[in-house]
PDB file of C-alpha atoms in Angstrom:
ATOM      1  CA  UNK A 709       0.000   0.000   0.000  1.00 72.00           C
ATOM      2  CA  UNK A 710       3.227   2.503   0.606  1.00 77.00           C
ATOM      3  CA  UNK A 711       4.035   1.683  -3.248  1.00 75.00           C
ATOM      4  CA  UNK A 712       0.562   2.691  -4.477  1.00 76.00           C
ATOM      5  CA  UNK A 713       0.038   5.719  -1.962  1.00 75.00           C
ATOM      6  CA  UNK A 714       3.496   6.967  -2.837  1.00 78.00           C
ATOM      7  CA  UNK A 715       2.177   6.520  -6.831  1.00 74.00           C
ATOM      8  CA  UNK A 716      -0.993   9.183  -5.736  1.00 74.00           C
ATOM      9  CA  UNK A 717       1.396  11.400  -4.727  1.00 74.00           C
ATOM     10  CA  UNK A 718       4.033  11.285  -7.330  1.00 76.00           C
ATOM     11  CA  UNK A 719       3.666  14.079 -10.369  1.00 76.00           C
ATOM     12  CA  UNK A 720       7.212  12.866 -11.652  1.00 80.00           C
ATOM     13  CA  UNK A 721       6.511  10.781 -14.925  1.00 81.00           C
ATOM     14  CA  UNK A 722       9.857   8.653 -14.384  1.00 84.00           C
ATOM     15  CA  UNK A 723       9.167   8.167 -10.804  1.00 83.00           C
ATOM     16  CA  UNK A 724       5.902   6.837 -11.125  1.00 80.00           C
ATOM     17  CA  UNK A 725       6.888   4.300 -14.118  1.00 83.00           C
ATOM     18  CA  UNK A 726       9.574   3.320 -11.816  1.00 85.00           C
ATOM     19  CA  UNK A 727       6.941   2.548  -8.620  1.00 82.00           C
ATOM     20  CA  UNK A 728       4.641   1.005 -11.168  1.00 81.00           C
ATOM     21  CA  UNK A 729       7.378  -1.572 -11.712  1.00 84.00           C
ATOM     22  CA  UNK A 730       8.137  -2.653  -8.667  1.00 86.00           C
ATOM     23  CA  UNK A 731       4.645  -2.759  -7.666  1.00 85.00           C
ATOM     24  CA  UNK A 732       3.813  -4.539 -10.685  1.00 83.00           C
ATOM     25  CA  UNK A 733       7.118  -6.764 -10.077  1.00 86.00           C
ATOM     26  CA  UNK A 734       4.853  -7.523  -6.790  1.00 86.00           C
ATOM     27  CA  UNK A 735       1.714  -8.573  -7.746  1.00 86.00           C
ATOM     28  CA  UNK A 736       2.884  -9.986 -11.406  1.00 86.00           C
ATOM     29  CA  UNK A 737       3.464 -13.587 -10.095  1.00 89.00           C
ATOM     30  CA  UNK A 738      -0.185 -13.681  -8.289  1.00 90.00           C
ATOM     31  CA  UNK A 739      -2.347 -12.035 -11.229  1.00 89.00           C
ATOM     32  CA  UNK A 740      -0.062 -14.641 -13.429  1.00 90.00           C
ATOM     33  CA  UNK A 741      -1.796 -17.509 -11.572  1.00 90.00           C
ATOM     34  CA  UNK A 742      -5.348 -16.457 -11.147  1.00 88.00           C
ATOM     35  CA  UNK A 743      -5.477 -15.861 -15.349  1.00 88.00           C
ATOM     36  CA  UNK A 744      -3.466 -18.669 -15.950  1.00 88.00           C
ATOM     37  CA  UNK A 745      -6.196 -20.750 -13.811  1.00 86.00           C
ATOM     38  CA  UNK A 746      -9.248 -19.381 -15.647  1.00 85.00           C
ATOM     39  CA  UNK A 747      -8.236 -19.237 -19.031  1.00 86.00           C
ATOM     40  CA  UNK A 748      -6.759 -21.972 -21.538  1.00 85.00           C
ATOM     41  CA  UNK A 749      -2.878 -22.300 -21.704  1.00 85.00           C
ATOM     42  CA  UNK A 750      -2.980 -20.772 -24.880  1.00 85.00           C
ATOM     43  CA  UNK A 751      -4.540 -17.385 -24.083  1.00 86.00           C
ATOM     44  CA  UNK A 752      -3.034 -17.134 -20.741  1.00 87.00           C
ATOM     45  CA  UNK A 753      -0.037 -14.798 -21.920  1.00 89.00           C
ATOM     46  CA  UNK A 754      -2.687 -12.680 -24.150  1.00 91.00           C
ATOM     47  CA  UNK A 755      -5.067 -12.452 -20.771  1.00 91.00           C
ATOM     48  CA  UNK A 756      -2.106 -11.748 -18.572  1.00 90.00           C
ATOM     49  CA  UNK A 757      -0.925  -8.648 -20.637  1.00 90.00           C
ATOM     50  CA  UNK A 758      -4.325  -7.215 -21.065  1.00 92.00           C
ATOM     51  CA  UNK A 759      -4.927  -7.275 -17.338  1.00 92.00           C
ATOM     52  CA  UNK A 760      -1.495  -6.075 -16.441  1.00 89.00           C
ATOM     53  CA  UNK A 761      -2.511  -3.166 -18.874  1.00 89.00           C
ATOM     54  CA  UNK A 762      -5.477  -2.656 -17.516  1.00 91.00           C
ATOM     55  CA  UNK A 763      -4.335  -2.235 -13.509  1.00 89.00           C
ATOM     56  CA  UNK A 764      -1.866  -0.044 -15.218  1.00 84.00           C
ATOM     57  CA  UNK A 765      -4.002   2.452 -17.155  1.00 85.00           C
ATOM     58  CA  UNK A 766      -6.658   2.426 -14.168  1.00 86.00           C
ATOM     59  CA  UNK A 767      -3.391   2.621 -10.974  1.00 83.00           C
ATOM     60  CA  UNK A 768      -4.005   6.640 -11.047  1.00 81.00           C
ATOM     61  CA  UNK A 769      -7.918   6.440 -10.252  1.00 84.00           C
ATOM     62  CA  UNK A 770      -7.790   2.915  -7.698  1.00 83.00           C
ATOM     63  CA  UNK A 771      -9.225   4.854  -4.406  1.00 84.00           C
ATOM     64  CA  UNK A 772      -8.514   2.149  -1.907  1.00 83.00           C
ATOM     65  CA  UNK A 773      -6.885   2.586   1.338  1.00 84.00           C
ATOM     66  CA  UNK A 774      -6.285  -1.234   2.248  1.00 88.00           C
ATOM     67  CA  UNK A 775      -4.456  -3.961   0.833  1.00 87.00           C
ATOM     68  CA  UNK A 776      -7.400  -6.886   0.280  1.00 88.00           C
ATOM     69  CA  UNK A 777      -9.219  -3.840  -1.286  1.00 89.00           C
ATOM     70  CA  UNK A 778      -6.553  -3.500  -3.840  1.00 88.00           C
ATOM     71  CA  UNK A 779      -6.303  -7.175  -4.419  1.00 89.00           C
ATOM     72  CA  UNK A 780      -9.877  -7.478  -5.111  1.00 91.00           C
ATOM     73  CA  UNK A 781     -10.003  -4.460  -7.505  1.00 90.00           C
ATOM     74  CA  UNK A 782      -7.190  -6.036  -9.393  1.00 91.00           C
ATOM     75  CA  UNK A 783      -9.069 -10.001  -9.149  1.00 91.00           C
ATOM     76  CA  UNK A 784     -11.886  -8.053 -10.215  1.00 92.00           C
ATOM     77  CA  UNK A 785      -9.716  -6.696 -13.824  1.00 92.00           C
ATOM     78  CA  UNK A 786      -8.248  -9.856 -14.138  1.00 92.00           C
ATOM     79  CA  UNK A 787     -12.364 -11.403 -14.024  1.00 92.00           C
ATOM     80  CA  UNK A 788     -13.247  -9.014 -16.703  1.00 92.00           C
ATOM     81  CA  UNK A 789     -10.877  -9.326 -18.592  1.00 92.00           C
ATOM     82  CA  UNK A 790     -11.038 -13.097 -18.547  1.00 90.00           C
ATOM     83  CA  UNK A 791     -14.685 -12.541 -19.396  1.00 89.00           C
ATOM     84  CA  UNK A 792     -13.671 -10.666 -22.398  1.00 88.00           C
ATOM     85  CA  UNK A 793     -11.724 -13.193 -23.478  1.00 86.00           C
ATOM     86  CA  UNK A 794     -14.390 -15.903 -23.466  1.00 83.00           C
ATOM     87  CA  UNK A 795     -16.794 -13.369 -24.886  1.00 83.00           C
ATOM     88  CA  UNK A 796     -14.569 -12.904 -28.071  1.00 81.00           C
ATOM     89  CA  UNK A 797     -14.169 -16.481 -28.636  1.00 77.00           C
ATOM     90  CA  UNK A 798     -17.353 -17.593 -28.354  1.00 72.00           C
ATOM     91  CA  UNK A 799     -18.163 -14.486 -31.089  1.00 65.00           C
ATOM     92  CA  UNK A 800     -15.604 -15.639 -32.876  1.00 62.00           C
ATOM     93  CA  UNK A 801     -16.919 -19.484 -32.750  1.00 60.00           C
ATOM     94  CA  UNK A 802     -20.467 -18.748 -33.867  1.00 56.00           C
ATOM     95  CA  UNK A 803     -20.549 -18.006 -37.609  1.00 59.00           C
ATOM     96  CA  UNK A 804     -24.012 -17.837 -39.092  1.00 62.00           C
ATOM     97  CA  UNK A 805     -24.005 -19.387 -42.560  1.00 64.00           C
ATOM     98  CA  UNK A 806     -26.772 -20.262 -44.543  1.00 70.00           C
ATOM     99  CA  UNK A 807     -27.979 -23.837 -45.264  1.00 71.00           C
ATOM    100  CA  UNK A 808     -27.640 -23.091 -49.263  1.00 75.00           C
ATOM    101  CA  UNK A 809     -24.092 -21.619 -48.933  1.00 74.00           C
ATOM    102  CA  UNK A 810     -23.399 -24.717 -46.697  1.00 68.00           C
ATOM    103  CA  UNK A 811     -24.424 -27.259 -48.862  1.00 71.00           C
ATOM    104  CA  UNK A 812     -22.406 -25.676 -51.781  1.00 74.00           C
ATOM    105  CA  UNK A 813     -18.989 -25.493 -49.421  1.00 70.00           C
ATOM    106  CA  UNK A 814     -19.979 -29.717 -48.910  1.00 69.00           C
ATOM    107  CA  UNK A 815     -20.671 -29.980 -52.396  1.00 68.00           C
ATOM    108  CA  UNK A 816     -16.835 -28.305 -53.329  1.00 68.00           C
ATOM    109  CA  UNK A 817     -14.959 -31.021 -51.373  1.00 64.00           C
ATOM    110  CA  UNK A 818     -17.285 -33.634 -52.162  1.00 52.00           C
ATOM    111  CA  UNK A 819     -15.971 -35.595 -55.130  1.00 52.00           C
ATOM    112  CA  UNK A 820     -18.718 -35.500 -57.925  1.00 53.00           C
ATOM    113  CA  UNK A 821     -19.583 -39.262 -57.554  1.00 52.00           C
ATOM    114  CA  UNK A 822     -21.525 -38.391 -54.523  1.00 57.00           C
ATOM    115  CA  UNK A 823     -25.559 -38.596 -54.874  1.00 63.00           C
ATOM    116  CA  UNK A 824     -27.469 -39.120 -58.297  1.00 73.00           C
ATOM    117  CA  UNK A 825     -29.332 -36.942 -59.750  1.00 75.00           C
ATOM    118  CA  UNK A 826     -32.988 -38.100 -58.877  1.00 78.00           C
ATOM    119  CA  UNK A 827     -32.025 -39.003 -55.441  1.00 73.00           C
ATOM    120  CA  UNK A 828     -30.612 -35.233 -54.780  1.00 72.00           C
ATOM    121  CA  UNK A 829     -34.189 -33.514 -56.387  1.00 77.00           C
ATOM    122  CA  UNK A 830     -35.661 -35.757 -53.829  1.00 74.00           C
ATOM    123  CA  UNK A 831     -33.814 -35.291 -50.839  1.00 73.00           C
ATOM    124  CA  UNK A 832     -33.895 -31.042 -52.178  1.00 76.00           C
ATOM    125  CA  UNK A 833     -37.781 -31.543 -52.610  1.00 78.00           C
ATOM    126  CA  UNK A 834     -38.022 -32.908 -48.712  1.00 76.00           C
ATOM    127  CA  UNK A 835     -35.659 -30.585 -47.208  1.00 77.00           C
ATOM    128  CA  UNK A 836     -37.883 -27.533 -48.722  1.00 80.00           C
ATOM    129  CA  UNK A 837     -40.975 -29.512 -47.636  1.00 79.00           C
ATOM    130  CA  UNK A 838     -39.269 -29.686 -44.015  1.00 78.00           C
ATOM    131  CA  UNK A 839     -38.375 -26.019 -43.851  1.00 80.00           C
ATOM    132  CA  UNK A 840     -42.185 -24.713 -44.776  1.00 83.00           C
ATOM    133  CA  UNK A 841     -43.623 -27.502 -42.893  1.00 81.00           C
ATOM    134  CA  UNK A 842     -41.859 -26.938 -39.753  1.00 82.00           C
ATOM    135  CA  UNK A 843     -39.086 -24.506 -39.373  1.00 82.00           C
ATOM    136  CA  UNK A 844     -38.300 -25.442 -35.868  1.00 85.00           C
ATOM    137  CA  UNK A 845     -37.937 -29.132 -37.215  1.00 84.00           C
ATOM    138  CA  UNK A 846     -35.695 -28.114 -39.963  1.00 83.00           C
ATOM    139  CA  UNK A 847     -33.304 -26.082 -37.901  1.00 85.00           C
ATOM    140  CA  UNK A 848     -32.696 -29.025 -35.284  1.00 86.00           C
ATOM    141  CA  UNK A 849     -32.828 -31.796 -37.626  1.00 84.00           C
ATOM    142  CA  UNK A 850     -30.044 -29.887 -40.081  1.00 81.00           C
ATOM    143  CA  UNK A 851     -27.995 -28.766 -36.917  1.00 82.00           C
ATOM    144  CA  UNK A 852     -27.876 -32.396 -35.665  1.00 83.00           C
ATOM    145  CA  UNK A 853     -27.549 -34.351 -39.155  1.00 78.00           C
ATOM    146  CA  UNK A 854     -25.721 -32.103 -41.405  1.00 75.00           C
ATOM    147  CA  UNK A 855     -23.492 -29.286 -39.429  1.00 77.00           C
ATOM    148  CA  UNK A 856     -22.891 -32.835 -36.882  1.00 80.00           C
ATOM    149  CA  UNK A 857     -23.807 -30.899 -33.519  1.00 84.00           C
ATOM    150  CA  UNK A 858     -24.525 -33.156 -31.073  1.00 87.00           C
ATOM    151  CA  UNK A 859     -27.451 -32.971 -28.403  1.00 90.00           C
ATOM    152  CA  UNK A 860     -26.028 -31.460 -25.650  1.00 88.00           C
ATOM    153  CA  UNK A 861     -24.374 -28.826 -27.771  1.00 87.00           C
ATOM    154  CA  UNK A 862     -27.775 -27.964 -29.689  1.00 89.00           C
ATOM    155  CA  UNK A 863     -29.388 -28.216 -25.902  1.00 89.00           C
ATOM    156  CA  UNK A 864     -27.294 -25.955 -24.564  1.00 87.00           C
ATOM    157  CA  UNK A 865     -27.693 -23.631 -27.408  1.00 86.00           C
ATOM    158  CA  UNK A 866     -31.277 -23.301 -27.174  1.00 86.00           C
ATOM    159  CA  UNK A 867     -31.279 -23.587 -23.345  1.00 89.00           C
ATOM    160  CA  UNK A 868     -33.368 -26.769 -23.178  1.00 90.00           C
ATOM    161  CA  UNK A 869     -32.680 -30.106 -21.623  1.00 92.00           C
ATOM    162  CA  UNK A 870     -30.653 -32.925 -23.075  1.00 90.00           C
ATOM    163  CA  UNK A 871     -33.463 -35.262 -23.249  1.00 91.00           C
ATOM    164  CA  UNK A 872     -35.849 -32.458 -24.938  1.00 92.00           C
ATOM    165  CA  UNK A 873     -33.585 -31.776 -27.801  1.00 91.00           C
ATOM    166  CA  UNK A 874     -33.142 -35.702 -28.399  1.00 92.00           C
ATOM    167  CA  UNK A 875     -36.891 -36.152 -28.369  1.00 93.00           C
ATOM    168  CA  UNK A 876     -38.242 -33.161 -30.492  1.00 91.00           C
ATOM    169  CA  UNK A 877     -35.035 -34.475 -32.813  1.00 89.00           C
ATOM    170  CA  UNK A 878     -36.557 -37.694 -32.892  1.00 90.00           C
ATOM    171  CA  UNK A 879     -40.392 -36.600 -33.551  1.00 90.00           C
ATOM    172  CA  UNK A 880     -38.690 -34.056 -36.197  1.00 87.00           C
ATOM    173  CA  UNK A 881     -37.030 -36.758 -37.927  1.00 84.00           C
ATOM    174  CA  UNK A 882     -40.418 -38.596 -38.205  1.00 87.00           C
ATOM    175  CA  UNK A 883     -42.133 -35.743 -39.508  1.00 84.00           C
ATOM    176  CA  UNK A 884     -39.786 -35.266 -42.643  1.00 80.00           C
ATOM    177  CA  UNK A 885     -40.109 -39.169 -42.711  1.00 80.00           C
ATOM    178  CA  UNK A 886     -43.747 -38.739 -42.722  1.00 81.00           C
ATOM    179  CA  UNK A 887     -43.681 -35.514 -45.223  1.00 74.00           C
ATOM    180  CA  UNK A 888     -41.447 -37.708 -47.965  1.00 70.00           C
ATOM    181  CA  UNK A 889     -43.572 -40.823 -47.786  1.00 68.00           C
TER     182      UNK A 889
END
């Protein structure tokens, strides 16, 4: 708390970088640990340096006269910007694309042997029947056959139950059976 009431008081540009150091030398090894426990290996050194940026931009306006309350204001950066982290990926993870421009990225690494001709109108024909028919049924039964998610991943996705998404799977995939025949 000296280092950080000292850094208040300090107008000196080069004597506050220098108590910035060795306070950061200080708590480095701790902040290291809680990232490096809450976020993948990988990201861990990304995490780290955005929080130790963070505690740095934010050391002139930290208004706390006690040590756990500095702790928990720096926990607290190192939370969000965990948070952040897990926020970007799962952004980054969740790419919308459209069953038609899906179909034509399977159909370029397909080899051209793949379905005849008939059998593809067909299947086209009861996939469109599907998707006017029952939307609902046509999102779950593409996201679980085609894109390969698996229940609990379309379950948790929708925020229903395990069983629930393998039932209404299995009634959808009588009701296309039902629409073809």
């Amino acid at each position: 708390m000296k280092l950080i009431r000292t850094y208040r008081v300090t107008a000196a540009l080069d004597q506050r970088l220098r108590l910035a150091d060795t306070l950061f030398r200080g708590i480095a090894a701790d902040i290291r640990f809680f990232v490096f426990s809450s976020v993948p290996q990988e990201a861990g050194d990304d995490v780290l340096q955005e929080t130790l940026k963070a505690i740095a931009a934010g050391l002139g306006r930290f208004d706390g006269d006690t040590k756990s309350e500095f702790w928990a204001w720096c926990y607290r950066i190192a939370r969000n910007k965990s948070s952040d982290y897990f926020r970007r990926r799962e952004a980054d993870r969740l790419h919308s694309v459209s069953p038609d421009e899906l179909l034509k990225m399977i159909e370029s690494g397909q080899p051209r042997t793949a379905i005849p001709a008939q059998e593809r109108l067909d299947l086209e024909y009861a996939v469109q029947l599907l998707r006017k028919a029952n939307p609902d049924c046509y999102e779950f039964l593409w996201k679980h056959y085609v894109v390969g998610l698996a229940y609990g991943e379309i379950a948790s996705e929708h925020n229903l139950q395990y069983d629930n998404v393998r039932m209404k799977i299995s009634r959808c995939l009588r009701e296309a059976q039902s629409l073809i025949s």
